[in-house]
Amino acid sequence: MNTQINQMTTVMSRVAIGCAVALLAACGQSTSTTNTASAPGITASEIKIGSTQPLTGPAAPGYSEIAPAANAYFQYVNAHGGVFGRKITYNYLDDGYNPTTTSSVTRKLVLEDKVFAVFNALGTPTHLAVVDYLNSEKVPDLFVASGCNCWNDTSNHPYTFGWQTDYTIEGKILGQYIQQNLAGKKVGYFYQNDEFGLDGVKGLDQQLSAVASRQNYVPTNTNVAPQISALQASGAQVVVSFSIPAFTALALLTAAKYGYHPIWIVSNVGSDVPTLTGLLKKFSQGAVGSQLLTGMVTDAYLPLVTDASNPWITLFKGIHDQYISSLPWDGNVLYGMAAAYTFVQAIKAAGRNPTRSGLVHTLETTKLSGGPGLPPYGYSSGNHLGYLGVQVATIGADGNATTVGPVYTSSDSGPINQYSGTPATPPSSGIPS
Amino acid sequence: MPAAVARWRSLVTPMLSRHLGLALGAFILLLLLSSQIGAYDDYNLAAVAIFAIATAGLNLLTGVNGQLSLGHGALMAVGAYSTSLMLRGHDLPLILVLLASLAAASLVGAVFGVAAARLRGPYLAGATLALAVGLPQIATRYSHVFGGEEGLTVPPPTAPGWLGADFPPERWLAWIAIAAALVTMVLLDNLLQSSVGRTFKAVRDHEAAAALAGINVARTQVIAFVISSACAGLAGSLFAYWAGLTAPAGFGVALSLQLVSAIVIGGLGSLSGAVWGSIVLVYVPALTSGMASSLKLPSAVGNNLPLLIYGAVLVVAMLVVPDGIDGGLRRLFALARARLAGATTNHKGVVDWDDPAGS
């Protein structure tokens, strides 16, 4: 009997030792020097990621440059050794900004192409169509190209992460600017009637009390004359516009036609100067162009596209000239490259052989820093938003933007804080270390 | 009463029992096939079955009854929104949801069909196009009910537990869609073989002659519109499950035109043509969608390449097989049969297309 117990103890201790050895081996994997196929989409030589983008359709002008720009940055990284020797393959599919198509092509990415993660999928209505699916399949859904705060839902959507400053925070900081610099003037709103515009208005309303007129539009109706004349009739001297580029241009042209010249304050997504200049020329058959943009107020969370002295702009402009010189150098290209830079930061931080849940864990626990953004990244276990703030900028007569005042950060309901950190400079290789 | 029974009998053709057997065989074959392929292939198979239901209904209306509809996408939207609204906060049995969505679309189709029966040619096309343009706008106008541009999400149908925990939901959906498509095909085929089907064709070929033969032309046209709408509603309901979402952008004019192009490519007036058209509709975009990023082309070219290929397929199909894939295959078979029976053909190898086998 005793011998039996002894034997059993010996067996059990051997099992325990075996477990410990196995555990050590498992721990050792993360610091190992060989690449393994650690997750779907990851092989010894490749990281495959996918995206859904409006390459055609109503949102394509401007936005269709984002994915080729991100891909150009990945090609640059691949040409300089890749990520732990792995090449990044970026498979972006066209959804025509149609949520139903987003739904079917996302399944192609997950089921057929077996991508490791979905990266920078574009659009609020489009991505809302697949966010449940991606989370139920436990596919990392990184850096959605939309400023909806709906991506920050850590309990229902633990695999989804936003990237750009959310529209509510942006609205708050623009509202504060109006309070501080345009006090006493009558304010009107012009906004897109969906999550994008409504989130922005939510932020504005936290700062501003009296609003002379609130006008909204739907992207399928290009006649904005009723809204603009209502704003004019209300006597609004400042108009805050949460609009996509085409509708910023339509609003500016319609107002100019009525001899209405308020101070325009336009949210980041609708204010890219090269895109707007092109649209103004197109809509007015060449009659007007960038002169309508003079004095416009906007905001930025990335360095200004026209700031040739900024080292990030030098880096990304260089990659643009080398890989995608057929595309214009504008805010959309900068956006795509900056998001791609964040992805490379994240995947490197997740170690040599990342897993899907490991990448999510890394983003929640390892503070990413040193990216191209003006404000810091906000990623933590309780926050899946990316950049937490913006800096206000004004457009001069030469079409170039100039930043005004400090960078402010905030959250959807918290106070607005001045950010005192110094901007990072890119590593000399142009690839996060 | 005996008259009613006789009337009911007249709707059940001798072909029905044979086709039921065929459909059952096809169902078992497709179940076996779907179990062997990957989840994404199941997902595409489901899409083919769903579009086949809609295009079969449209083919009945356009190919058999001669009424062109450019608004069937909107009727699918009625089915899809019915499904989404019913499933909002409720967990209803699938069969109930499908039938209720079918009924809702039939109702809209009946109202619209009464108006359509008064219109001919381009006027009918214009009126149905208005339906396709106008109806999805209701969803954005009354966004508190229909969810606006973001639409309403639809939970995927859950597979019964006995299939196992890791049974792919895409496969279960494919099974449901295939079953629905086969039932639709059997019923439609039976209808086409019956006296009702003959009145549809008579009205298409010559309205005045049909009226002289005692056919109520307007009533026949309304019936065809209602049946066609029912198919669109059923397809729309399954489409909502398939996409996981019902949003106005998914039911634009493009969808209605795609359905029309599918029946033209597949073959006007035949049910198998509807299936061929659906295969093209699903697989051409599925095969070309990765080209924008995988081919090293300038983005202005690469981004638009899938659309270009779809257009090219349409043009080539019209040039090579003007009577659709189904018509092309029929000609091919007829030609082969004529060759085999070459010795007995009379007119120096000329094939009579109305009786290609020379029987």
mmCIF file of N, CA and C in Angstrom, chain A residues 59-119:
data_model
loop_
_atom_site.group_PDB
_atom_site.id
_atom_site.type_symbol
_atom_site.label_atom_id
_atom_site.label_comp_id
_atom_site.label_asym_id
_atom_site.label_seq_id
_atom_site.Cartn_x
_atom_site.Cartn_y
_atom_site.Cartn_z
ATOM 1 N N ALA A 59 -18.097 57.439 -51.741
ATOM 2 C CA ALA A 59 -17.061 57.877 -50.791
ATOM 3 C C ALA A 59 -15.660 57.712 -51.365
ATOM 4 N N ALA A 60 -15.571 57.241 -52.620
ATOM 5 C CA ALA A 60 -14.247 56.956 -53.185
ATOM 6 C C ALA A 60 -13.368 58.196 -53.385
ATOM 7 N N PRO A 61 -13.924 59.354 -53.830
ATOM 8 C CA PRO A 61 -13.020 60.487 -54.052
ATOM 9 C C PRO A 61 -12.280 60.841 -52.754
ATOM 10 N N GLY A 62 -10.980 60.797 -52.785
ATOM 11 C CA GLY A 62 -10.188 61.074 -51.597
ATOM 12 C C GLY A 62 -9.927 59.815 -50.780
ATOM 13 N N TYR A 63 -11.009 59.184 -50.281
ATOM 14 C CA TYR A 63 -10.842 58.046 -49.378
ATOM 15 C C TYR A 63 -10.220 56.827 -50.067
ATOM 16 N N SER A 64 -10.373 56.720 -51.407
ATOM 17 C CA SER A 64 -9.804 55.554 -52.093
ATOM 18 C C SER A 64 -8.278 55.596 -52.098
ATOM 19 N N GLU A 65 -7.671 56.738 -51.668
ATOM 20 C CA GLU A 65 -6.204 56.817 -51.623
ATOM 21 C C GLU A 65 -5.648 56.204 -50.346
ATOM 22 N N ILE A 66 -6.502 56.030 -49.340
ATOM 23 C CA ILE A 66 -5.998 55.657 -48.013
ATOM 24 C C ILE A 66 -5.342 54.274 -48.020
ATOM 25 N N ALA A 67 -6.027 53.273 -48.601
ATOM 26 C CA ALA A 67 -5.474 51.923 -48.567
ATOM 27 C C ALA A 67 -4.197 51.794 -49.410
ATOM 28 N N PRO A 68 -4.149 52.338 -50.635
ATOM 29 C CA PRO A 68 -2.876 52.292 -51.377
ATOM 30 C C PRO A 68 -1.744 52.990 -50.610
ATOM 31 N N ALA A 69 -2.076 54.063 -49.861
ATOM 32 C CA ALA A 69 -1.042 54.756 -49.090
ATOM 33 C C ALA A 69 -0.527 53.868 -47.955
ATOM 34 N N ALA A 70 -1.450 53.215 -47.245
ATOM 35 C CA ALA A 70 -1.030 52.298 -46.177
ATOM 36 C C ALA A 70 -0.179 51.178 -46.764
ATOM 37 N N ASN A 71 -0.624 50.671 -47.922
ATOM 38 C CA ASN A 71 0.115 49.595 -48.580
ATOM 39 C C ASN A 71 1.517 50.047 -48.972
ATOM 40 N N ALA A 72 1.647 51.319 -49.383
ATOM 41 C CA ALA A 72 2.966 51.849 -49.742
ATOM 42 C C ALA A 72 3.886 51.813 -48.525
ATOM 43 N N TYR A 73 3.340 52.174 -47.344
ATOM 44 C CA TYR A 73 4.174 52.126 -46.138
ATOM 45 C C TYR A 73 4.582 50.679 -45.817
ATOM 46 N N PHE A 74 3.628 49.733 -45.982
ATOM 47 C CA PHE A 74 3.970 48.324 -45.735
ATOM 48 C C PHE A 74 5.046 47.844 -46.709
ATOM 49 N N GLN A 75 4.956 48.281 -47.962
ATOM 50 C CA GLN A 75 5.984 47.890 -48.949
ATOM 51 C C GLN A 75 7.347 48.443 -48.542
ATOM 52 N N TYR A 76 7.328 49.669 -48.009
ATOM 53 C CA TYR A 76 8.566 50.278 -47.520
ATOM 54 C C TYR A 76 9.146 49.439 -46.376
ATOM 55 N N VAL A 77 8.276 49.026 -45.446
ATOM 56 C CA VAL A 77 8.732 48.195 -44.322
ATOM 57 C C VAL A 77 9.258 46.854 -44.848
ATOM 58 N N ASN A 78 8.518 46.249 -45.786
ATOM 59 C CA ASN A 78 8.944 44.963 -46.355
ATOM 60 C C ASN A 78 10.305 45.077 -47.031
ATOM 61 N N ALA A 79 10.522 46.201 -47.728
ATOM 62 C CA ALA A 79 11.782 46.387 -48.444
ATOM 63 C C ALA A 79 12.944 46.600 -47.470
ATOM 64 N N HIS A 80 12.638 46.939 -46.217
ATOM 65 C CA HIS A 80 13.680 47.162 -45.223
ATOM 66 C C HIS A 80 13.642 46.104 -44.130
ATOM 67 N N GLY A 81 13.393 44.859 -44.534
ATOM 68 C CA GLY A 81 13.516 43.752 -43.581
ATOM 69 C C GLY A 81 12.217 43.255 -42.997
ATOM 70 N N GLY A 82 11.113 43.970 -43.219
ATOM 71 C CA GLY A 82 9.828 43.493 -42.714
ATOM 72 C C GLY A 82 9.735 43.550 -41.200
ATOM 73 N N VAL A 83 8.772 42.814 -40.653
ATOM 74 C CA VAL A 83 8.556 42.751 -39.206
ATOM 75 C C VAL A 83 9.045 41.390 -38.722
ATOM 76 N N PHE A 84 10.107 41.350 -37.971
ATOM 77 C CA PHE A 84 10.757 40.089 -37.577
ATOM 78 C C PHE A 84 10.988 39.209 -38.807
ATOM 79 N N GLY A 85 11.381 39.827 -39.896
ATOM 80 C CA GLY A 85 11.663 39.080 -41.126
ATOM 81 C C GLY A 85 10.432 38.707 -41.926
ATOM 82 N N ARG A 86 9.232 38.993 -41.376
ATOM 83 C CA ARG A 86 8.000 38.666 -42.113
ATOM 84 C C ARG A 86 7.598 39.851 -42.983
ATOM 85 N N LYS A 87 7.090 39.523 -44.172
ATOM 86 C CA LYS A 87 6.555 40.556 -45.053
ATOM 87 C C LYS A 87 5.069 40.746 -44.751
ATOM 88 N N ILE A 88 4.627 41.994 -44.790
ATOM 89 C CA ILE A 88 3.209 42.280 -44.573
ATOM 90 C C ILE A 88 2.491 42.262 -45.918
ATOM 91 N N THR A 89 1.464 41.423 -46.025
ATOM 92 C CA THR A 89 0.615 41.414 -47.223
ATOM 93 C C THR A 89 -0.691 42.085 -46.848
ATOM 94 N N TYR A 90 -1.038 43.144 -47.564
ATOM 95 C CA TYR A 90 -2.231 43.914 -47.229
ATOM 96 C C TYR A 90 -3.265 43.707 -48.329
ATOM 97 N N ASN A 91 -4.328 42.988 -47.982
ATOM 98 C CA ASN A 91 -5.350 42.635 -48.955
ATOM 99 C C ASN A 91 -6.588 43.496 -48.704
ATOM 100 N N TYR A 92 -6.708 44.612 -49.447
ATOM 101 C CA TYR A 92 -7.871 45.473 -49.222
ATOM 102 C C TYR A 92 -8.889 45.304 -50.335
ATOM 103 N N LEU A 93 -10.156 45.136 -49.933
ATOM 104 C CA LEU A 93 -11.225 44.846 -50.878
ATOM 105 C C LEU A 93 -12.197 46.025 -50.953
ATOM 106 N N ASP A 94 -12.769 46.198 -52.116
ATOM 107 C CA ASP A 94 -13.711 47.297 -52.356
ATOM 108 C C ASP A 94 -15.088 46.939 -51.809
ATOM 109 N N ASP A 95 -15.672 47.836 -51.015
ATOM 110 C CA ASP A 95 -17.061 47.622 -50.602
ATOM 111 C C ASP A 95 -17.985 48.704 -51.165
ATOM 112 N N GLY A 96 -17.427 49.644 -51.961
ATOM 113 C CA GLY A 96 -18.270 50.685 -52.556
ATOM 114 C C GLY A 96 -19.044 51.504 -51.528
ATOM 115 N N TYR A 97 -18.604 51.510 -50.250
ATOM 116 C CA TYR A 97 -19.280 52.205 -49.144
ATOM 117 C C TYR A 97 -20.701 51.677 -48.965
ATOM 118 N N ASN A 98 -20.906 50.398 -49.274
ATOM 119 C CA ASN A 98 -22.214 49.758 -49.161
ATOM 120 C C ASN A 98 -22.120 48.687 -48.061
ATOM 121 N N PRO A 99 -22.828 48.889 -46.922
ATOM 122 C CA PRO A 99 -22.664 47.989 -45.778
ATOM 123 C C PRO A 99 -22.907 46.514 -46.119
ATOM 124 N N THR A 100 -23.816 46.252 -47.053
ATOM 125 C CA THR A 100 -24.092 44.872 -47.416
ATOM 126 C C THR A 100 -22.870 44.238 -48.066
ATOM 127 N N THR A 101 -22.219 45.005 -48.940
ATOM 128 C CA THR A 101 -21.003 44.498 -49.577
ATOM 129 C C THR A 101 -19.895 44.336 -48.533
ATOM 130 N N THR A 102 -19.810 45.289 -47.594
ATOM 131 C CA THR A 102 -18.819 45.167 -46.529
ATOM 132 C C THR A 102 -18.981 43.819 -45.833
ATOM 133 N N SER A 103 -20.238 43.484 -45.566
ATOM 134 C CA SER A 103 -20.544 42.250 -44.871
ATOM 135 C C SER A 103 -20.026 41.031 -45.642
ATOM 136 N N SER A 104 -20.262 40.988 -46.953
ATOM 137 C CA SER A 104 -19.842 39.803 -47.701
ATOM 138 C C SER A 104 -18.333 39.782 -47.932
ATOM 139 N N VAL A 105 -17.700 40.931 -48.216
ATOM 140 C CA VAL A 105 -16.251 40.873 -48.466
ATOM 141 C C VAL A 105 -15.468 40.658 -47.171
ATOM 142 N N THR A 106 -16.040 41.062 -46.033
ATOM 143 C CA THR A 106 -15.363 40.786 -44.764
ATOM 144 C C THR A 106 -15.315 39.288 -44.502
ATOM 145 N N ARG A 107 -16.399 38.590 -44.880
ATOM 146 C CA ARG A 107 -16.379 37.133 -44.730
ATOM 147 C C ARG A 107 -15.354 36.500 -45.659
ATOM 148 N N LYS A 108 -15.160 37.095 -46.815
ATOM 149 C CA LYS A 108 -14.104 36.592 -47.705
ATOM 150 C C LYS A 108 -12.740 36.740 -47.017
ATOM 151 N N LEU A 109 -12.516 37.898 -46.395
ATOM 152 C CA LEU A 109 -11.227 38.120 -45.719
ATOM 153 C C LEU A 109 -11.006 37.096 -44.610
ATOM 154 N N VAL A 110 -12.058 36.840 -43.834
ATOM 155 C CA VAL A 110 -11.905 35.988 -42.650
ATOM 156 C C VAL A 110 -11.923 34.508 -43.026
ATOM 157 N N LEU A 111 -12.888 34.103 -43.866
ATOM 158 C CA LEU A 111 -13.069 32.680 -44.135
ATOM 159 C C LEU A 111 -12.187 32.174 -45.263
ATOM 160 N N GLU A 112 -11.998 32.986 -46.299
ATOM 161 C CA GLU A 112 -11.278 32.514 -47.480
ATOM 162 C C GLU A 112 -9.798 32.924 -47.422
ATOM 163 N N ASP A 113 -9.555 34.232 -47.246
ATOM 164 C CA ASP A 113 -8.162 34.695 -47.236
ATOM 165 C C ASP A 113 -7.488 34.410 -45.896
ATOM 166 N N LYS A 114 -8.279 34.169 -44.856
ATOM 167 C CA LYS A 114 -7.790 33.852 -43.515
ATOM 168 C C LYS A 114 -6.759 34.870 -43.050
ATOM 169 N N VAL A 115 -7.181 36.140 -43.021
ATOM 170 C CA VAL A 115 -6.279 37.203 -42.579
ATOM 171 C C VAL A 115 -6.103 37.135 -41.064
ATOM 172 N N PHE A 116 -4.925 37.606 -40.614
ATOM 173 C CA PHE A 116 -4.651 37.639 -39.176
ATOM 174 C C PHE A 116 -5.543 38.679 -38.493
ATOM 175 N N ALA A 117 -5.679 39.826 -39.148
ATOM 176 C CA ALA A 117 -6.459 40.910 -38.569
ATOM 177 C C ALA A 117 -7.078 41.730 -39.684
ATOM 178 N N VAL A 118 -8.164 42.441 -39.354
ATOM 179 C CA VAL A 118 -8.716 43.435 -40.267
ATOM 180 C C VAL A 118 -8.152 44.773 -39.815
ATOM 181 N N PHE A 119 -7.622 45.541 -40.760
ATOM 182 C CA PHE A 119 -6.915 46.765 -40.429
ATOM 183 C C PHE A 119 -7.523 47.961 -41.149
#
